[in-house]
């Protein structure tokens, strides 16, 4: 029994290499797995379930092949693909999960999150996040023609790139207190997240006891430690 986790694949038209690697992972690498969790930012930009830009349809079909083999696939929203909706679920057989989400892995409770909600030092980002995650705002955005959605997204991405360049590295990492609070609130000793693109396994002190925070790497920048393999009593980061 094996469960796989990936995050921050950031699939887009210009990233042919990671698209090929991810398609091959879905078709071949997931064989023998019981479940796959995708912890957000699978797509570099998802503008609604009618967003059929390349390579989206190839990915949706490959996900469908995975779920058709009886592998359960859970997907969290990332800050690049938070508009994944019911149409995506229906087409792929994947389940969209709330963030954070507790999963039972062979008797161990593990908390899953994309990770952006833990970056509480970035006050400007959190304000932006609550705006774009507002159901009313999303409804209005999705009602726009795709051309307009693309234009608006391009403006937002430009603004966000500038903002990121002006921010100190530690501001864009997870906040230690936010991590501890979330783990305590869900009564877990293991947390898995992505978003920061800083893969690693970290010890966390939770009211005097040691807990574990596992960070998944991305699929296009460093491209290392981008898969977490969890078997009954062990887990390890590996590179696809
Ligand atoms: Mn992210």
Short mmCIF file of C-alpha atoms and ligand atoms in Angstrom, two decimals:
data_model
loop_
_atom_site.label_atom_id
_atom_site.label_comp_id
_atom_site.label_asym_id
_atom_site.label_seq_id
_atom_site.Cartn_x
_atom_site.Cartn_y
_atom_site.Cartn_z
CA UNK A 1 0.00 0.00 0.00
CA UNK A 2 1.55 3.25 -1.15
CA UNK A 3 0.27 6.81 -1.15
CA UNK A 4 1.90 9.50 -3.27
CA UNK A 5 1.90 13.26 -2.77
CA UNK A 6 2.94 15.93 -5.23
CA UNK A 7 2.57 19.71 -5.30
CA UNK A 8 3.44 22.72 -7.45
CA UNK A 9 3.65 21.00 -10.82
CA UNK A 10 2.71 24.37 -12.38
CA UNK A 11 1.78 22.90 -15.76
CA UNK A 12 1.70 25.38 -18.60
CA UNK A 13 2.20 25.54 -22.34
CA UNK A 14 5.78 26.76 -22.00
CA UNK A 15 6.83 23.94 -19.63
CA UNK A 16 7.02 20.99 -21.98
CA UNK A 17 9.53 19.06 -19.90
CA UNK A 18 7.52 19.06 -16.69
CA UNK A 19 4.33 18.34 -18.62
CA UNK A 20 5.92 15.23 -20.16
CA UNK A 21 7.38 14.19 -16.81
CA UNK A 22 4.04 14.58 -15.07
CA UNK A 23 2.08 12.74 -17.77
CA UNK A 24 4.54 9.86 -17.57
CA UNK A 25 4.27 9.90 -13.77
CA UNK A 26 0.46 9.69 -13.97
CA UNK A 27 0.49 6.85 -16.50
CA UNK A 28 3.42 4.81 -15.21
CA UNK A 29 4.67 6.13 -11.87
CA UNK A 30 1.35 5.78 -10.05
CA UNK A 31 1.00 2.07 -10.80
CA UNK A 32 0.53 0.09 -7.62
CA UNK A 33 -0.46 3.17 -5.60
CA UNK A 34 -3.67 3.26 -3.62
CA UNK A 35 -3.99 7.04 -3.58
CA UNK A 36 -2.48 10.22 -4.98
CA UNK A 37 -2.79 13.66 -3.40
CA UNK A 38 -2.05 16.78 -5.42
CA UNK A 39 -1.47 19.61 -2.95
CA UNK A 40 -2.18 22.61 -5.17
CA UNK A 41 -0.75 24.52 -8.13
CA UNK A 42 -1.09 21.55 -10.44
CA UNK A 43 -1.75 24.16 -13.15
CA UNK A 44 0.22 27.36 -13.51
CA UNK A 45 -2.99 29.18 -14.39
CA UNK A 46 -6.50 27.73 -14.30
CA UNK A 47 -9.17 30.25 -15.26
CA UNK A 48 -12.24 28.05 -14.82
CA UNK A 49 -13.33 24.56 -15.81
CA UNK A 50 -13.78 25.74 -19.42
CA UNK A 51 -10.07 26.64 -19.56
CA UNK A 52 -9.02 24.23 -22.31
CA UNK A 53 -5.67 25.83 -23.14
CA UNK A 54 -2.80 23.44 -23.87
CA UNK A 55 -1.83 21.19 -22.08
CA UNK A 56 -4.90 21.10 -19.85
CA UNK A 57 -6.95 18.52 -21.74
CA UNK A 58 -4.03 16.08 -21.87
CA UNK A 59 -3.68 16.34 -18.11
CA UNK A 60 -7.40 15.92 -17.48
CA UNK A 61 -7.47 12.77 -19.65
CA UNK A 62 -4.42 11.36 -17.86
CA UNK A 63 -6.00 12.03 -14.45
CA UNK A 64 -9.11 10.24 -15.66
CA UNK A 65 -6.98 7.22 -16.60
CA UNK A 66 -5.53 7.20 -13.07
CA UNK A 67 -8.91 7.28 -11.31
CA UNK A 68 -10.25 4.69 -13.79
CA UNK A 69 -7.54 2.33 -12.50
CA UNK A 70 -9.13 2.60 -9.05
CA UNK A 71 -6.57 5.02 -7.59
CA UNK A 72 -8.19 7.71 -5.47
CA UNK A 73 -6.95 11.18 -6.39
CA UNK A 74 -7.49 14.11 -4.00
CA UNK A 75 -6.71 17.65 -5.14
CA UNK A 76 -6.22 20.80 -3.07
CA UNK A 77 -6.47 24.26 -4.56
CA UNK A 78 -3.27 26.28 -4.94
CA UNK A 79 -2.92 30.00 -5.42
CA UNK A 80 -2.59 29.44 -9.19
CA UNK A 81 -5.51 27.05 -9.69
CA UNK A 82 -8.05 27.94 -7.01
CA UNK A 83 -10.75 28.06 -9.70
CA UNK A 84 -10.71 24.28 -10.17
CA UNK A 85 -14.35 23.31 -9.71
CA UNK A 86 -17.05 20.69 -10.12
CA UNK A 87 -16.45 20.43 -13.88
CA UNK A 88 -12.85 19.38 -13.21
CA UNK A 89 -14.02 16.77 -10.69
CA UNK A 90 -16.60 15.37 -13.07
CA UNK A 91 -14.22 15.13 -16.00
CA UNK A 92 -11.33 13.51 -14.06
CA UNK A 93 -12.90 11.57 -11.21
CA UNK A 94 -10.60 13.49 -8.81
CA UNK A 95 -11.99 14.89 -5.54
CA UNK A 96 -11.38 18.51 -4.58
CA UNK A 97 -10.53 18.71 -0.87
CA UNK A 98 -10.78 21.60 1.58
CA UNK A 99 -7.54 23.22 2.77
CA UNK A 100 -6.42 22.07 5.29
CA UNK A 101 -7.51 18.43 5.15
CA UNK A 102 -6.73 15.54 7.49
CA UNK A 103 -6.07 12.15 5.91
CA UNK A 104 -5.60 8.86 7.74
CA UNK A 105 -2.49 7.11 6.40
CA UNK A 106 -2.37 3.57 7.69
CA UNK A 107 -3.29 4.72 11.20
CA UNK A 108 -1.42 8.06 11.21
CA UNK A 109 -3.35 11.33 10.91
CA UNK A 110 -1.64 13.61 8.43
CA UNK A 111 -2.61 17.22 7.76
CA UNK A 112 -2.47 18.39 4.14
CA UNK A 113 -2.37 21.99 2.97
CA UNK A 114 -1.18 23.86 -0.10
CA UNK A 115 0.73 26.03 2.37
CA UNK A 116 -0.13 29.56 1.32
CA UNK A 117 -2.49 30.06 4.30
CA UNK A 118 0.53 29.44 6.55
CA UNK A 119 2.47 32.37 5.09
CA UNK A 120 0.85 34.79 7.53
CA UNK A 121 3.83 37.19 7.56
CA UNK A 122 2.83 38.18 4.04
CA UNK A 123 -0.08 40.41 5.03
CA UNK A 124 -0.59 41.82 1.52
CA UNK A 125 -0.83 38.33 0.05
CA UNK A 126 -3.35 37.19 2.67
CA UNK A 127 -5.56 40.20 1.88
CA UNK A 128 -5.36 39.39 -1.83
CA UNK A 129 -6.11 35.73 -1.05
CA UNK A 130 -9.33 36.40 0.84
CA UNK A 131 -10.47 38.63 -2.01
CA UNK A 132 -9.93 36.09 -4.79
CA UNK A 133 -11.28 33.22 -2.69
CA UNK A 134 -14.56 35.06 -2.12
CA UNK A 135 -17.32 32.98 -3.81
CA UNK A 136 -19.09 36.12 -5.05
CA UNK A 137 -15.90 37.45 -6.66
CA UNK A 138 -15.23 34.08 -8.25
CA UNK A 139 -18.76 33.89 -9.62
CA UNK A 140 -18.36 37.31 -11.27
CA UNK A 141 -14.95 36.41 -12.68
CA UNK A 142 -16.13 33.09 -14.12
CA UNK A 143 -19.04 34.84 -15.86
CA UNK A 144 -16.57 36.87 -17.97
CA UNK A 145 -15.59 35.65 -21.44
CA UNK A 146 -12.31 33.66 -21.41
CA UNK A 147 -10.51 36.44 -23.29
CA UNK A 148 -11.25 38.91 -20.50
CA UNK A 149 -10.34 36.41 -17.79
CA UNK A 150 -6.97 35.93 -19.51
CA UNK A 151 -6.35 39.68 -19.64
CA UNK A 152 -7.27 40.18 -15.98
CA UNK A 153 -5.09 37.26 -14.92
CA UNK A 154 -2.14 38.63 -16.89
CA UNK A 155 -2.42 41.94 -15.04
CA UNK A 156 -2.66 40.17 -11.66
CA UNK A 157 0.32 37.96 -12.46
CA UNK A 158 2.40 40.98 -13.42
CA UNK A 159 1.52 42.71 -10.16
CA UNK A 160 2.24 39.58 -8.16
CA UNK A 161 5.66 39.06 -9.79
CA UNK A 162 6.66 42.62 -8.90
CA UNK A 163 5.40 42.15 -5.35
CA UNK A 164 7.34 38.89 -4.92
CA UNK A 165 10.57 40.52 -6.13
CA UNK A 166 10.22 43.23 -3.51
CA UNK A 167 9.68 40.85 -0.58
CA UNK A 168 12.22 39.36 1.78
CA UNK A 169 12.58 35.57 1.55
CA UNK A 170 11.41 34.88 5.11
CA UNK A 171 8.15 36.77 4.51
CA UNK A 172 7.23 34.31 1.78
CA UNK A 173 7.93 31.25 3.95
CA UNK A 174 5.51 29.67 6.38
CA UNK A 175 5.09 31.27 9.79
CA UNK A 176 6.20 29.01 12.62
CA UNK A 177 3.29 29.93 14.92
CA UNK A 178 0.75 29.42 12.13
CA UNK A 179 2.16 25.92 11.53
CA UNK A 180 2.00 25.01 15.22
CA UNK A 181 -1.52 26.39 15.65
CA UNK A 182 -2.85 24.53 12.63
CA UNK A 183 -1.25 21.25 13.69
CA UNK A 184 -2.52 21.58 17.27
CA UNK A 185 -6.03 22.52 16.11
CA UNK A 186 -6.19 19.33 14.03
CA UNK A 187 -4.41 17.17 16.58
CA UNK A 188 -1.78 15.85 14.16
CA UNK A 189 1.96 15.19 14.34
CA UNK A 190 2.54 15.33 10.59
CA UNK A 191 1.94 18.15 8.12
CA UNK A 192 2.58 17.99 4.37
CA UNK A 193 2.52 21.12 2.21
CA UNK A 194 4.02 22.74 -0.88
CA UNK A 195 3.81 26.33 -2.16
CA UNK A 196 7.16 27.61 -0.89
CA UNK A 197 9.19 25.47 -3.33
CA UNK A 198 11.63 24.77 -0.51
CA UNK A 199 11.53 20.99 -0.15
CA UNK A 200 12.62 19.40 3.10
CA UNK A 201 11.65 17.56 6.25
CA UNK A 202 11.57 19.74 9.36
CA UNK A 203 11.08 19.05 13.04
CA UNK A 204 8.34 21.06 14.73
CA UNK A 205 8.02 21.41 18.49
CA UNK A 206 4.36 20.97 19.49
CA UNK A 207 3.76 21.59 23.19
CA UNK A 208 7.04 19.91 24.04
CA UNK A 209 6.72 17.01 21.62
CA UNK A 210 8.42 16.64 18.27
CA UNK A 211 6.28 16.69 15.16
CA UNK A 212 7.16 16.71 11.46
CA UNK A 213 6.60 19.19 8.64
CA UNK A 214 7.24 17.82 5.16
CA UNK A 215 7.60 20.30 2.29
CA UNK A 216 7.27 19.12 -1.30
CA UNK A 217 9.43 20.60 -4.05
CA UNK A 218 8.18 21.90 -7.38
CA UNK A 219 8.37 20.23 -10.79
CA UNK A 220 10.01 22.92 -12.91
CA UNK A 221 12.50 25.08 -10.99
CA UNK A 222 14.61 22.84 -8.77
CA UNK A 223 12.58 19.78 -9.75
CA UNK A 224 13.99 17.87 -6.77
CA UNK A 225 12.24 16.17 -3.83
CA UNK A 226 9.00 16.64 -5.72
CA UNK A 227 7.25 13.48 -4.62
CA UNK A 228 6.44 12.12 -1.18
CA UNK A 229 6.07 8.36 -0.97
CA UNK A 230 4.22 7.11 2.10
CA UNK A 231 4.15 3.44 2.93
CA UNK A 232 2.82 1.82 6.07
CA UNK A 233 5.39 3.00 8.63
CA UNK A 234 7.77 5.03 6.51
CA UNK A 235 7.82 8.05 4.27
CA UNK A 236 10.48 9.62 2.09
CA UNK A 237 10.89 12.46 -0.37
CA UNK A 238 12.04 11.41 -3.83
CA UNK A 239 12.68 13.03 -7.17
CA UNK A 240 10.73 12.28 -10.34
MN1 LIG B 1 1.47 28.09 -4.53
#
